[in-house]
Short mmCIF file of C-alpha atoms in Angstrom, two decimals:
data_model
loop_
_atom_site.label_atom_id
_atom_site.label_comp_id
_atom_site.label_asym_id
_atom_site.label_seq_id
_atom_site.Cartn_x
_atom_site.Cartn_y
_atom_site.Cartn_z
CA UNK M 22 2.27 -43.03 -62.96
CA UNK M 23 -0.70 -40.82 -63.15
CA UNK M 24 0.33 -38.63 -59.91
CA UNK M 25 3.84 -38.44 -61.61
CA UNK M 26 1.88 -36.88 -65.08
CA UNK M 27 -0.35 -34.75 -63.11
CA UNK M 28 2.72 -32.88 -61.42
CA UNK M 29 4.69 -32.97 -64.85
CA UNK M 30 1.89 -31.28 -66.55
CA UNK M 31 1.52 -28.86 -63.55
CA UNK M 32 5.16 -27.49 -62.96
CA UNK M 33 5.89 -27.91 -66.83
CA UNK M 34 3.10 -27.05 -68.55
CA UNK M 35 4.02 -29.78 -70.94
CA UNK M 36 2.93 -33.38 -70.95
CA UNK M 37 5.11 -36.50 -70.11
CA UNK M 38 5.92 -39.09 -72.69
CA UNK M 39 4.70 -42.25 -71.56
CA UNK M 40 1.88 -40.68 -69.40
CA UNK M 41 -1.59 -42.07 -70.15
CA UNK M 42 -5.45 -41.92 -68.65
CA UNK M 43 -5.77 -44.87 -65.86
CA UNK M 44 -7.78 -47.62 -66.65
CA UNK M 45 -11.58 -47.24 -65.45
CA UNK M 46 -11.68 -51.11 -64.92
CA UNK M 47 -9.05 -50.60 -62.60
CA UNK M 48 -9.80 -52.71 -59.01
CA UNK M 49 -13.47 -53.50 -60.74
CA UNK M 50 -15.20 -56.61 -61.26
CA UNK M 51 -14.74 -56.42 -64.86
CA UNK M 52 -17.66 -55.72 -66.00
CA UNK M 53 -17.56 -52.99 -67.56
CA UNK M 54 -15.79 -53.95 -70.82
CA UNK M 55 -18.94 -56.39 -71.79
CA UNK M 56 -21.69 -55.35 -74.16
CA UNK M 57 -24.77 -54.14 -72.17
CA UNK M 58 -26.90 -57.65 -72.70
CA UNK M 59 -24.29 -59.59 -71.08
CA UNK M 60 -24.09 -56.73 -68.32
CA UNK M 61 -28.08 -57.04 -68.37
CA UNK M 62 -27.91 -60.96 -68.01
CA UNK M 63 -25.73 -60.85 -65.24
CA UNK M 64 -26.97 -58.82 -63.29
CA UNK M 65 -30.18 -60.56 -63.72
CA UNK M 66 -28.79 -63.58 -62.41
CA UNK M 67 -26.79 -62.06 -59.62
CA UNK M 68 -30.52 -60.93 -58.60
CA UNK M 69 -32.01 -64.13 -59.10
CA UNK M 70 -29.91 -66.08 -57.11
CA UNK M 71 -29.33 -63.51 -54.25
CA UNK M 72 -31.34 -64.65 -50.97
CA UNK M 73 -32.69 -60.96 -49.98
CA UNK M 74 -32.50 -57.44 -51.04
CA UNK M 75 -34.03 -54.39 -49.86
CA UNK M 76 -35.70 -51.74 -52.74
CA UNK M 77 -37.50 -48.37 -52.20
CA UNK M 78 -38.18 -45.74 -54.64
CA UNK M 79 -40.98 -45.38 -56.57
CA UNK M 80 -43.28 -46.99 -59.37
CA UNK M 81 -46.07 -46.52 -61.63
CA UNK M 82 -48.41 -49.59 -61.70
CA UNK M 83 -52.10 -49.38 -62.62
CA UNK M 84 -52.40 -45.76 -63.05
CA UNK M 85 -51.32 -45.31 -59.77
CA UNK M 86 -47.98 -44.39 -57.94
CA UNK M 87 -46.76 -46.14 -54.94
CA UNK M 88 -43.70 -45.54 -52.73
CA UNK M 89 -42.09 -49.03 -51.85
CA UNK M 90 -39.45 -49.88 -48.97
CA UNK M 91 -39.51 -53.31 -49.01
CA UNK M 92 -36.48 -55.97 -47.91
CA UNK M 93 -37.44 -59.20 -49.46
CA UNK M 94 -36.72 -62.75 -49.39
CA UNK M 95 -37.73 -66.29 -50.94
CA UNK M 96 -40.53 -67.35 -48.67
CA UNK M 97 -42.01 -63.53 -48.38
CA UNK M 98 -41.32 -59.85 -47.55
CA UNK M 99 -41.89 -57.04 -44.83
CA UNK M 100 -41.77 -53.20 -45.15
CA UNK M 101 -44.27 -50.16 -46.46
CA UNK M 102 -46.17 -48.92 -49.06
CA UNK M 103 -47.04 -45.43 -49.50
CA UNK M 104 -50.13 -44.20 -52.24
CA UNK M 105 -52.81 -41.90 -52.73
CA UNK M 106 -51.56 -40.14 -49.42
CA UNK M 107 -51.45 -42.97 -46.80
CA UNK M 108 -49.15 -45.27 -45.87
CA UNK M 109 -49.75 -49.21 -44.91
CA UNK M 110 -48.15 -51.86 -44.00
CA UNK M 111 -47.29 -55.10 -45.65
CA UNK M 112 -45.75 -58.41 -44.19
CA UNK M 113 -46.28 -61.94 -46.30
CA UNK M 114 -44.87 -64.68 -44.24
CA UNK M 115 -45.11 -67.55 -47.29
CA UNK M 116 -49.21 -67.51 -48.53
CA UNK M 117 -50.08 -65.85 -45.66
CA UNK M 118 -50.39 -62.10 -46.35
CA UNK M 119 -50.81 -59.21 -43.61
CA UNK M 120 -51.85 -55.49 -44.04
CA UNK M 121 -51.42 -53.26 -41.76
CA UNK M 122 -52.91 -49.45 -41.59
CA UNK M 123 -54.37 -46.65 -39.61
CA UNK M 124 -58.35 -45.94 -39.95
CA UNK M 125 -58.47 -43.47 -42.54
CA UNK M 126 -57.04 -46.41 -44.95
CA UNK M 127 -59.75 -48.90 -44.01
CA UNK M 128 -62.60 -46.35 -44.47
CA UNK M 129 -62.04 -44.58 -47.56
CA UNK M 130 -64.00 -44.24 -50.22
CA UNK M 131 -66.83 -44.70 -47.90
CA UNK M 132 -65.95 -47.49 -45.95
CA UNK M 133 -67.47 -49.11 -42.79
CA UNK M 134 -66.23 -46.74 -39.77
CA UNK M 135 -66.27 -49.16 -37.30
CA UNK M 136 -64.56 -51.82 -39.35
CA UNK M 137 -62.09 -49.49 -39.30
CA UNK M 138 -61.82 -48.47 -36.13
CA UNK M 139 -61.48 -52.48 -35.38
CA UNK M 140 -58.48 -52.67 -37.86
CA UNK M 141 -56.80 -49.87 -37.31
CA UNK M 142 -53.42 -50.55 -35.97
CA UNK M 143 -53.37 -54.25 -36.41
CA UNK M 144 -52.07 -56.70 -38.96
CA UNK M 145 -54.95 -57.87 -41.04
CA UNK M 146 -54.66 -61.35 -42.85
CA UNK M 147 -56.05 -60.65 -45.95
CA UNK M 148 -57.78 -63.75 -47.63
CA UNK M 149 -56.37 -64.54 -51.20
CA UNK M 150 -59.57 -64.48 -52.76
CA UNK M 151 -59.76 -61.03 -52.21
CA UNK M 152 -58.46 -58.25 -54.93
CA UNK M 153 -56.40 -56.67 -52.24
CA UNK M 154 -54.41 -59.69 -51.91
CA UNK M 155 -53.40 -59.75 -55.76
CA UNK M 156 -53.12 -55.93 -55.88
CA UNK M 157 -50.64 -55.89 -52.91
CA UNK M 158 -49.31 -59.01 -52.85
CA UNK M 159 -46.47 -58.54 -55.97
CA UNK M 160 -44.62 -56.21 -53.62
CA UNK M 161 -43.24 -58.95 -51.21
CA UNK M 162 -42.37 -61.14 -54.26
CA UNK M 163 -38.63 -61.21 -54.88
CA UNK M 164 -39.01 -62.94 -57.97
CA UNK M 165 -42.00 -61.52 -59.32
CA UNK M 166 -40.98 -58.11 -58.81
CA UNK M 167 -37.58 -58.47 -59.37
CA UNK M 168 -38.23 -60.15 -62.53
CA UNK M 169 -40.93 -57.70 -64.06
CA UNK M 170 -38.66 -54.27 -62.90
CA UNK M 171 -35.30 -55.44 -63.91
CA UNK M 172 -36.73 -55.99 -67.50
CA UNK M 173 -35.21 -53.60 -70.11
CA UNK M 174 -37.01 -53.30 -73.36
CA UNK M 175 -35.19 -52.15 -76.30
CA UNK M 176 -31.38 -52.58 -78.01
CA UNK M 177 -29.44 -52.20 -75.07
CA UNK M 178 -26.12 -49.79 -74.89
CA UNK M 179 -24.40 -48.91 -71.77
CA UNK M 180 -24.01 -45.25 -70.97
CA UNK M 181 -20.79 -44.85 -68.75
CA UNK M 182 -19.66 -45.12 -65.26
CA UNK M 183 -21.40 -43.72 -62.24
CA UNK M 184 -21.47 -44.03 -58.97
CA UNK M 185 -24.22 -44.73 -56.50
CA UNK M 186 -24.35 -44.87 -52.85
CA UNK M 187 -20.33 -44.39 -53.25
CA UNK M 188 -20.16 -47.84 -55.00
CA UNK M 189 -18.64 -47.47 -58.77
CA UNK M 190 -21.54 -48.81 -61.34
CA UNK M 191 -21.82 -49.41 -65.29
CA UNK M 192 -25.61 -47.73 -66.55
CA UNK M 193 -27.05 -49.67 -69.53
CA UNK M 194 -30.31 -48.24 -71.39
CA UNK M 195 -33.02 -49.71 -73.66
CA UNK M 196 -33.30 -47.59 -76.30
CA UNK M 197 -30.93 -44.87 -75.33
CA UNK M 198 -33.09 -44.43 -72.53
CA UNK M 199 -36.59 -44.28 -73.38
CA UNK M 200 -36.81 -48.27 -72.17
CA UNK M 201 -35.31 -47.51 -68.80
CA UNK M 202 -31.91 -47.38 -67.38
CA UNK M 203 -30.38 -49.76 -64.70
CA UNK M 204 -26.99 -48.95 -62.82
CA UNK M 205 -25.02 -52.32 -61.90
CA UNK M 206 -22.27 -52.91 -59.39
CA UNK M 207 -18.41 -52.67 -60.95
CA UNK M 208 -17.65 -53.63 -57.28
CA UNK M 209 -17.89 -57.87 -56.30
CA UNK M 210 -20.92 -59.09 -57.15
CA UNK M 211 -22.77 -57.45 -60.06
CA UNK M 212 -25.89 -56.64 -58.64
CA UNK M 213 -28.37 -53.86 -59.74
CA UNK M 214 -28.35 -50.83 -57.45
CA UNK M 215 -30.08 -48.27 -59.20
CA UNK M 216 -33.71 -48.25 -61.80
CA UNK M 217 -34.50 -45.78 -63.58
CA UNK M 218 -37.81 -47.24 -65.31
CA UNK M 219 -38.93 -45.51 -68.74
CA UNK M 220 -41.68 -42.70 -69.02
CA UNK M 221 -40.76 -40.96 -65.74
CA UNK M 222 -42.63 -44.56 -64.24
CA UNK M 223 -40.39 -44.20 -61.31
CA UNK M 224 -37.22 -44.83 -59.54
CA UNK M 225 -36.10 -47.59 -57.54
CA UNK M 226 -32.50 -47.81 -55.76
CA UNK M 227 -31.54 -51.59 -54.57
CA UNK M 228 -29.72 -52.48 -51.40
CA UNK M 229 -28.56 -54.78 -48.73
CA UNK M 230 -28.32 -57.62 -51.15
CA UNK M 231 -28.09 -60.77 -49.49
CA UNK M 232 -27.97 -59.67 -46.17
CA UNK M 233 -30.69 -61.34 -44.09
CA UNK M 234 -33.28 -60.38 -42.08
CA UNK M 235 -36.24 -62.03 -39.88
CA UNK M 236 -39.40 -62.61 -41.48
CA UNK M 237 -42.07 -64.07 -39.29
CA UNK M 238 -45.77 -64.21 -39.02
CA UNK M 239 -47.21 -61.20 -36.46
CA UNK M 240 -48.19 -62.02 -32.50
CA UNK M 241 -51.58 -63.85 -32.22
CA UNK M 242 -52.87 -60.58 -29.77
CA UNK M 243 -51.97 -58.21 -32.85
CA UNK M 244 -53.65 -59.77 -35.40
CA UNK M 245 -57.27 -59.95 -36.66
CA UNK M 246 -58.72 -62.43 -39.33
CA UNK M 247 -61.60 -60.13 -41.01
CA UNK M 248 -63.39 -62.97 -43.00
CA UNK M 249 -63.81 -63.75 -46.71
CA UNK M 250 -63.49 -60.28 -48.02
CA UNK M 251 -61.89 -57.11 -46.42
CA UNK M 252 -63.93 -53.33 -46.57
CA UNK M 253 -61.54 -52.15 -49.29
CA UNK M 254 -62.75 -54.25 -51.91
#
């Protein structure tokens, strides 16, 4: 019917009695004709209970601003980090947490040279009585992460229908905005594709939910042990 009104309208100039806008929840998942805190909830638990997902962007923490690409999973996570102009490596394989960077990451701020020469290039475990392992090791927690990002503060409205990564999405806000948005699937599953976090605190798009990937601790030969505390702390 809504080709039919379109030509009507065109060759006519006049509109067609009967004719009427198609409806947006059309071929979707339904979603969007909830209020925004049931859209929020669900989505929630679609992330929860999802087995991986992959997220990149970037995000305020600490005063600081790190770019993330990260595909994570119950028992751990692999990808990068990117902050303060270097990038590093991170791979936690259950407790066990790895970093792995070149040698101008190891010797800043006036660290040992030739500790960083040594680590350069390889995965370092990195005990977890050392800050770095609580600074870094959030980022390969699913639920951690997840569960502090996905977190809208706020009344929550939704704000139309967009589209990201060609997948159709319903955007709900906390507090028309200033408490971040989050864009969630109208297609299958409603997961969260797109963050939007509140006070220009970054951006964070989420992808290849549920599809699995290998996560396994790094060859003996290509991994060092440093000791009780590593030369960034």
């Amino acid at each position: 019917m809504g080709a039919v009104c379109a030509l009507a309208v065109t060759v006519t100039g006049a509109g067609l009695t009967g004719c009427s806008s198609e409806d947006p929840d059309a071929g979707t998942n339904g979603l969007g004709k909830l209020p925004a805190d049931k859209i929020h909830a669900k989505a929630g638990t679609a992330a929860e209970v999802a087995d991986t997902v992959r997220l990149h962007g970037t995000v305020d923490a600490g005063g600081d601003t790190y770019t993330l690409d990260m595909r994570l999973k119950a028992d751990g996570g692999t990808g990068s980090v990117a902050a303060e102009g270097t990038t590093f490596g991170l791979l936690r394989v259950g407790d066990q947490l790895f970093l792995k960077a070149d040698a101008g990451f190891w010797s800043h701020d006036g660290g040992d040279a030739k500790a960083a020469d040594k680590l350069a290039g390889k995965y370092v475990k990195v005990p977890q009585s050392d800050p770095v392992y609580k600074k870094f090791s959030g980022f390969t927690d699913k639920d951690v992460l997840l569960g502090g990002l996905l977190t809208l503060h706020g009344t929550l409205k939704t704000d139309g229908r967009h589209e990201q990564a060609g997948v159709r999405t319903i955007r709900i806000t906390g507090d028309q905005g200033r408490g971040s948005s989050l864009d969630v699937s109208l297609e299958g599953t409603p997961y969260p594709l797109r963050l939007v976090r509140a006070g220009s605190a970054g951006t964070l798009s989420f992808s290849d939910w549920n599809k699995d990937f290998t996560l396994e601790q790094p060859p003996k030969d290509d991994t060092l042990d440093y000791g009780k505390q590593l030369p960034t702390s």
